Coordinates of C-alpha atoms and ligand atoms in Angstrom, one line a residue:
X1 CA -7.7 31.8 6.7
X2 CA -10.6 30.5 4.5
X3 CA -10.5 26.9 3.3
X4 CA -8.1 26.0 0.5
X5 CA -10.0 25.4 -2.8
X6 CA -10.6 21.9 -4.0
X7 CA -7.4 20.4 -5.4
X8 CA -7.2 19.9 -9.1
X9 CA -6.3 16.2 -8.7
X10 CA -8.1 13.5 -6.8
X11 CA -8.3 9.9 -6.0
X12 CA -11.7 8.3 -6.0
X13 CA -11.5 5.4 -3.5
X14 CA -13.9 2.5 -4.2
X15 CA -14.6 1.5 -0.6
X16 CA -17.0 -1.2 -1.7
X17 CA -14.2 -2.8 -3.7
X18 CA -11.8 -2.4 -0.8
X19 CA -14.3 -4.2 1.5
X20 CA -14.9 -6.8 -1.1
X21 CA -11.2 -7.5 -1.5
X22 CA -10.9 -7.9 2.3
X23 CA -13.8 -10.3 2.4
X24 CA -12.4 -12.4 -0.4
X25 CA -8.9 -12.5 1.3
X26 CA -10.6 -13.4 4.6
X27 CA -12.5 -16.2 2.9
X28 CA -9.3 -17.5 1.2
X29 CA -7.6 -17.4 4.7
X30 CA -9.8 -20.3 5.8
X31 CA -10.0 -20.6 9.6
X32 CA -7.6 -17.6 10.0
X33 CA -8.8 -14.1 10.5
X34 CA -7.5 -11.6 7.9
X35 CA -6.2 -8.4 9.3
X36 CA -5.0 -5.4 7.2
X37 CA -1.7 -3.8 6.6
X38 CA -2.4 0.0 6.6
X39 CA 1.2 1.3 6.9
X40 CA 2.3 4.1 4.7
X41 CA -1.1 5.8 4.7
X42 CA -2.8 2.6 3.7
X43 CA -0.3 2.1 0.8
X44 CA -1.0 5.6 -0.4
X45 CA -4.8 5.0 -0.6
X46 CA -5.5 7.2 2.5
X47 CA -5.7 5.6 5.9
X48 CA -8.5 7.9 7.0
X49 CA -10.8 6.3 4.4
X50 CA -9.3 2.8 4.2
X51 CA -9.0 2.0 8.0
X52 CA -12.7 2.6 8.8
X53 CA -13.8 0.8 5.6
X54 CA -11.7 -2.2 6.5
X55 CA -13.0 -2.1 10.1
X56 CA -16.6 -2.0 8.9
X57 CA -15.9 -5.0 6.6
X58 CA -14.7 -7.0 9.6
X59 CA -11.0 -6.6 10.0
X60 CA -9.9 -6.7 13.6
X61 CA -6.1 -6.5 13.4
X62 CA -4.2 -3.6 11.7
X63 CA -0.5 -3.2 11.0
X64 CA 1.5 0.1 10.8
X65 CA 5.2 0.5 10.3
X66 CA 6.1 3.5 12.5
X67 CA 4.8 5.1 15.7
X68 CA 4.3 8.3 13.8
X69 CA 1.5 6.6 11.9
X70 CA -0.5 5.8 15.0
X71 CA -2.2 9.1 15.7
X72 CA -4.2 9.2 12.4
X73 CA -5.5 5.7 13.0
X74 CA -6.5 5.9 16.7
X75 CA -9.8 7.8 15.9
X76 CA -10.9 4.8 13.8
X77 CA -9.4 1.7 15.3
X78 CA -9.2 0.4 18.9
X79 CA -5.6 0.7 20.1
X80 CA -5.4 -3.0 21.0
X81 CA -6.0 -3.9 17.4
X82 CA -3.1 -1.8 16.2
X83 CA 0.4 -3.4 15.8
X84 CA 3.5 -1.3 15.0
X85 CA 5.8 -3.5 12.9
X86 CA 9.1 -1.8 13.6
X87 CA 8.7 -2.2 17.3
X88 CA 9.8 0.0 20.2
X89 CA 13.5 0.9 19.7
X90 CA 13.9 3.1 22.7
X91 CA 12.0 3.9 25.9
X92 CA 10.2 6.9 24.5
X93 CA 8.5 4.6 21.9
X94 CA 7.8 2.0 24.6
X95 CA 6.1 4.5 26.8
X96 CA 4.1 5.8 23.9
X97 CA 2.9 2.3 23.2
X98 CA 1.9 1.7 26.8
X99 CA 0.2 5.1 27.2
X100 CA -2.1 4.3 24.2
X101 CA -2.4 0.6 24.5
X102 CA -0.9 0.0 21.0
X103 CA 1.0 -3.3 20.5
X104 CA 4.7 -3.1 19.5
X105 CA 6.0 -6.0 17.4
X106 CA 9.2 -6.9 19.2
X107 CA 11.9 -7.6 16.6
X108 CA 15.1 -8.3 18.6
X109 CA 16.6 -9.1 22.0
X110 CA 17.3 -5.4 22.4
X111 CA 13.7 -4.5 21.8
X112 CA 12.5 -7.3 24.1
X113 CA 14.7 -5.8 26.9
X114 CA 13.4 -2.3 26.3
X115 CA 9.8 -3.5 26.4
X116 CA 10.3 -5.5 29.6
X117 CA 12.2 -2.7 31.3
X118 CA 9.5 -0.2 30.4
X119 CA 6.9 -2.3 32.2
X120 CA 6.0 -4.7 29.4
X121 CA 2.5 -5.9 28.9
X122 CA 1.1 -7.9 25.9
X123 CA 3.1 -7.5 22.7
X124 CA 3.6 -9.3 19.4
X125 CA 6.9 -10.9 18.3
X126 CA 8.5 -11.2 14.9
X127 CA 10.9 -14.0 14.2
X128 CA 13.1 -13.9 11.1
X129 CA 12.8 -17.2 9.2
X130 CA 15.0 -16.2 6.2
X131 CA 14.1 -12.8 4.8
X132 CA 17.0 -11.4 6.9
X133 CA 15.4 -8.0 7.4
X134 CA 14.0 -7.5 10.9
X135 CA 13.0 -10.0 13.5
X136 CA 14.5 -12.3 16.1
X137 CA 16.8 -15.0 14.7
X138 CA 15.5 -18.5 15.2
X139 CA 18.6 -19.3 17.3
X140 CA 17.7 -16.5 19.7
X141 CA 14.2 -17.9 20.4
X142 CA 15.3 -19.6 23.6
X143 CA 16.8 -16.5 25.2
X144 CA 15.8 -15.6 28.8
X145 CA 14.4 -12.2 28.0
X146 CA 12.0 -13.7 25.4
X147 CA 10.5 -15.9 28.1
X148 CA 9.7 -12.6 30.0
X149 CA 7.4 -11.4 27.1
X150 CA 3.7 -11.8 27.1
X151 CA 3.4 -12.7 23.4
X152 CA 0.0 -12.3 21.8
X153 CA 0.9 -12.9 18.1
X154 CA 4.0 -14.7 17.1
X155 CA 4.7 -13.8 13.4
X156 CA 7.2 -14.1 10.6
X157 CA 7.3 -12.7 7.1
X158 CA 7.7 -14.5 3.8
X159 CA 10.3 -13.3 1.3
X160 CA 9.1 -15.0 -1.9
X161 CA 5.4 -15.8 -1.4
X162 CA 4.6 -14.3 -4.8
X163 CA 6.8 -17.0 -6.4
X164 CA 6.6 -20.8 -6.3
X165 CA 9.9 -20.9 -4.5
X166 CA 11.3 -23.6 -2.2
X167 CA 12.0 -20.8 0.2
X168 CA 8.3 -20.7 1.3
X169 CA 8.4 -24.3 2.7
X170 CA 11.7 -23.7 4.3
X171 CA 10.4 -20.5 6.1
X172 CA 7.3 -22.5 7.1
X173 CA 9.5 -25.2 8.8
X174 CA 11.6 -22.6 10.6
X175 CA 8.4 -20.8 11.7
X176 CA 7.1 -24.1 13.3
X177 CA 10.4 -24.5 15.0
X178 CA 10.2 -21.0 16.5
X179 CA 6.5 -21.6 17.5
X180 CA 7.6 -24.7 19.4
X181 CA 10.0 -22.6 21.5
X182 CA 8.0 -19.5 22.3
X183 CA 4.7 -19.3 24.2
X184 CA 2.1 -17.4 22.2
X185 CA -1.6 -16.9 21.8
X186 CA -1.7 -16.7 18.0
X187 CA 0.5 -17.4 15.0
X188 CA 0.7 -15.4 11.7
X189 CA 2.8 -15.9 8.6
X190 CA 1.0 -14.9 5.4
X191 CA 0.9 -11.6 3.6
X192 CA -1.4 -11.2 0.5
X193 CA 0.6 -13.6 -1.6
X194 CA 1.1 -16.0 1.3
X195 CA -2.6 -16.5 1.6
X196 CA -2.6 -18.2 -1.7
X197 CA 0.0 -20.8 -0.7
X198 CA -2.7 -22.8 1.1
X199 CA -4.0 -23.7 4.5
X200 CA -0.6 -24.7 6.0
X201 CA 0.4 -21.0 5.7
X202 CA -2.8 -19.5 7.3
X203 CA -2.4 -20.2 11.1
X204 CA -4.7 -17.9 13.2
X205 CA -4.2 -14.6 11.4
X206 CA -3.2 -13.4 7.9
X207 CA -1.8 -10.0 7.1
X208 CA -2.8 -8.8 3.6
X209 CA -1.8 -5.4 2.4
X210 CA -1.3 -5.0 -1.4
X211 CA -4.3 -7.1 -2.5
X212 CA -6.7 -5.1 -0.3
X213 CA -5.9 -2.1 -2.4
X214 CA -6.3 -3.8 -5.8
X215 CA -2.8 -5.3 -6.2
X216 CA -2.5 -8.8 -7.8
X217 CA 0.1 -10.5 -5.6
X218 CA -0.2 -13.8 -7.5
X219 CA -1.8 -14.4 -10.9
X220 CA -4.6 -16.6 -9.6
X221 CA -6.0 -13.7 -7.6
X222 CA -6.6 -11.5 -10.7
X223 CA -10.3 -12.6 -11.3
X224 CA -11.2 -11.9 -7.7
X225 CA -9.5 -8.7 -6.7
X226 CA -11.1 -5.4 -7.8
X227 CA -9.5 -2.0 -8.5
X228 CA -9.8 0.4 -5.6
X229 CA -8.0 3.6 -6.6
X230 CA -9.2 5.8 -9.5
X231 CA -6.9 8.8 -10.0
X232 CA -8.2 11.9 -11.9
X233 CA -6.7 15.2 -12.9
X234 CA -8.2 18.5 -14.1
X235 CA -7.3 20.1 -17.3
X236 CA -5.3 23.3 -16.6
X237 CA -4.9 24.8 -20.1
X238 CA -5.5 24.0 -23.7
X239 CA -3.4 25.2 -26.7
X240 CA -3.0 24.6 -30.4
X241 CA 0.5 24.0 -31.7
X242 CA 1.8 24.0 -35.3
X243 CA 3.7 21.3 -37.2
X244 CA 7.4 21.4 -36.1
X245 CA 6.7 22.7 -32.6
X246 CA 7.8 20.7 -29.7
X247 CA 6.4 20.0 -26.2
X248 CA 8.0 20.0 -22.8
X249 CA 11.5 19.8 -21.3
X250 CA 14.2 18.8 -23.8
X251 CA 11.6 18.9 -26.6
X252 CA 11.2 15.1 -26.8
X253 CA 8.0 15.4 -28.8
X254 CA 7.6 17.3 -32.0
X255 CA 4.2 17.8 -33.8
X256 CA 4.0 16.5 -37.4
X257 CA 0.9 18.5 -38.1
X258 CA -1.1 21.2 -36.3
X259 CA -2.7 19.7 -33.2
X260 CA -4.7 20.5 -30.0
X261 CA -3.0 19.7 -26.8
X262 CA -3.9 20.2 -23.1
X263 CA -2.0 20.4 -19.8
X264 CA -3.2 18.4 -16.8
X265 CA -2.5 18.9 -13.1
X266 CA -0.4 15.9 -12.5
X267 CA 3.3 15.3 -12.4
X268 CA 6.2 13.3 -11.0
X269 CA 5.7 15.1 -7.6
X270 CA 2.4 13.4 -7.4
X271 CA 3.9 10.0 -8.0
X272 CA 3.4 9.9 -11.8
X273 CA 7.1 9.3 -12.4
X274 CA 8.8 10.0 -15.7
X275 CA 9.1 6.3 -16.4
X276 CA 5.3 6.1 -16.6
X277 CA 5.0 8.7 -19.3
X278 CA 6.5 7.0 -22.3
X279 CA 3.8 5.5 -24.6
X280 CA 1.1 6.0 -21.9
X281 CA -2.2 7.8 -22.2
X282 CA -5.0 9.2 -20.0
X283 CA -8.7 8.8 -20.8
X284 CA -11.7 11.1 -21.1
X285 CA -14.8 8.9 -21.2
X286 CA -14.0 6.5 -24.0
X287 CA -11.3 8.7 -25.6
X288 CA -7.7 7.8 -25.2
X289 CA -5.4 10.8 -24.9
X290 CA -1.7 10.1 -25.4
X291 CA 0.9 11.7 -23.2
X292 CA 3.3 14.0 -25.1
X293 CA 6.9 14.6 -24.2
X294 CA 8.4 14.5 -20.7
X295 CA 6.4 14.4 -17.5
X296 CA 7.1 17.6 -15.5
X297 CA 7.0 18.0 -11.7
X298 CA 3.4 19.3 -11.7
X299 CA 2.2 19.0 -15.3
X300 CA 1.7 16.5 -18.1
X301 CA 0.8 17.5 -21.7
X302 CA -1.7 15.3 -23.5
X303 CA -2.9 15.0 -27.1
X304 CA -6.6 15.9 -27.2
X305 CA -7.3 15.1 -30.8
X306 CA -9.7 12.3 -29.7
X307 CA -11.6 14.7 -27.4
X308 CA -11.4 18.1 -29.1
X309 CA -14.2 19.6 -27.0
X310 CA -12.6 18.9 -23.6
X311 CA -12.6 22.1 -21.5
X312 CA -10.2 23.6 -19.0
X313 CA -11.4 22.3 -15.6
X314 CA -12.7 19.0 -17.1
X315 CA -11.5 15.8 -15.3
X316 CA -9.4 13.2 -17.2
X317 CA -9.0 9.7 -15.8
X318 CA -5.5 8.2 -15.1
X319 CA -5.4 4.5 -15.9
X320 CA -4.5 2.6 -12.7
X321 CA -4.9 -1.1 -13.4
X322 CA -2.0 -2.0 -11.2
X323 CA -0.9 -5.1 -13.1
X324 CA -1.0 -3.3 -16.4
X325 CA 0.7 -0.1 -15.3
X326 CA 3.4 -2.1 -13.4
X327 CA 4.2 -4.1 -16.6
X328 CA 4.2 -0.9 -18.7
X329 CA 6.3 1.3 -16.4
X330 CA 8.7 -1.2 -14.7
X331 CA 7.5 0.0 -11.3
X332 CA 6.1 -2.5 -8.8
X333 CA 2.4 -2.5 -7.8
X334 CA 3.6 -1.5 -4.3
X335 CA 5.6 1.5 -5.7
X336 CA 2.6 2.6 -7.8
X337 CA 0.3 2.7 -4.8
X338 CA 2.7 4.1 -2.2
X339 CA 4.0 6.9 -4.4
X340 CA 0.5 8.4 -4.8
X341 CA 1.2 12.0 -3.6
X342 CA -0.2 14.1 -0.9
X343 CA -1.7 16.7 -3.3
X344 CA -4.5 14.3 -4.4
X345 CA -7.8 14.9 -2.6
X346 CA -8.9 11.5 -1.5
X347 CA -12.7 10.9 -1.6
X348 CA -15.0 7.9 -1.4
X349 CA -16.0 6.9 -5.0
X350 CA -19.6 7.5 -5.6
X351 CA -21.9 5.5 -7.8
Ligands
PLP1 C1 3.7 -4.9 4.7 C2 3.6 -6.2 5.4 C3 2.6 -7.1 5.1 C4 1.6 -6.9 4.0 O1 2.3 -7.5 2.8 P1 1.6 -7.4 1.4 O2 2.6 -8.1 0.5 O3 1.4 -6.0 1.0 O4 0.3 -8.2 1.5 C5 2.4 -8.2 6.0 N1 3.3 -8.4 7.0 C6 4.4 -7.6 7.2 C7 5.3 -7.9 8.4 C8 4.5 -6.5 6.4 O5 5.6 -5.6 6.7

């Protein structure tokens, strides 16, 4: 089969901005080394582009959620710098980890047992200090099986680092308590937002994700974090409609006067959810082109009055300032990134 034609929707990934965001977060991490969370296809940005760019910027510790994410990363990152956050839940996962030299993050007594039984070796260990999601409970830290582990990084995860919550200091105290009980080489607590909580939260390693990719985890980051992802979509068809004609499913938009409209190759299957359509626009150069009617699975209709000469095949820009789009749509910045669909071509942004 010949190659598939170029997709009519694409993400331009600004790898200079990505590297700059990492460097800024690494600076803000003080004496700690910033790593990079690249789970979920690097938050939708595309791990094949993001992982090497972050490595070249200087990141030396990478976090995935699942074992299934490892294969795409191994060509770019040394196995010993990859941590799988969900840990080895059965022997098949433990032998995969050992075969490749990837580090599991042990999250429970059961996972500790599986890792030790499978032959063990260096691993990371997550303690739960209050998010009550995954991780060893603080009262389990003294367990016999935990003493059998060769813990490189002892870590915990903050629940409310993006808020000025008393919970942050409480989690910090519990983390110190755990660190006093478990032998380890390094400590790590902070995600993107946690980095901004100050030096006490930095330890040896920080674990930014969202803000690498342009997310503003806390307001004080906004002047320093640059947009990384620029989505674009090609015009599929143009048409002229008369006054009184409606657009899209359930006819939620009706033209008051004759108007020129266009259909673009983007829909909720690409992550542009229906909740993002209302009152939103795309752009073509300086022209703002309002979205009309419902977002469909694969198509969105736009008003091209402000760019009447736009042609089929021309590319329109999809606004993706994460803070603004999150406020407008009610979706989180994390959701906006990770829902970017697989139909987008992902390319390094030029110029
Ligand atoms: C996803 C994740 C991170 C990154 O968090 P951000 O809020 O995206 O910076 C850090 N640590 C753990 C354990 C994670 O699961």
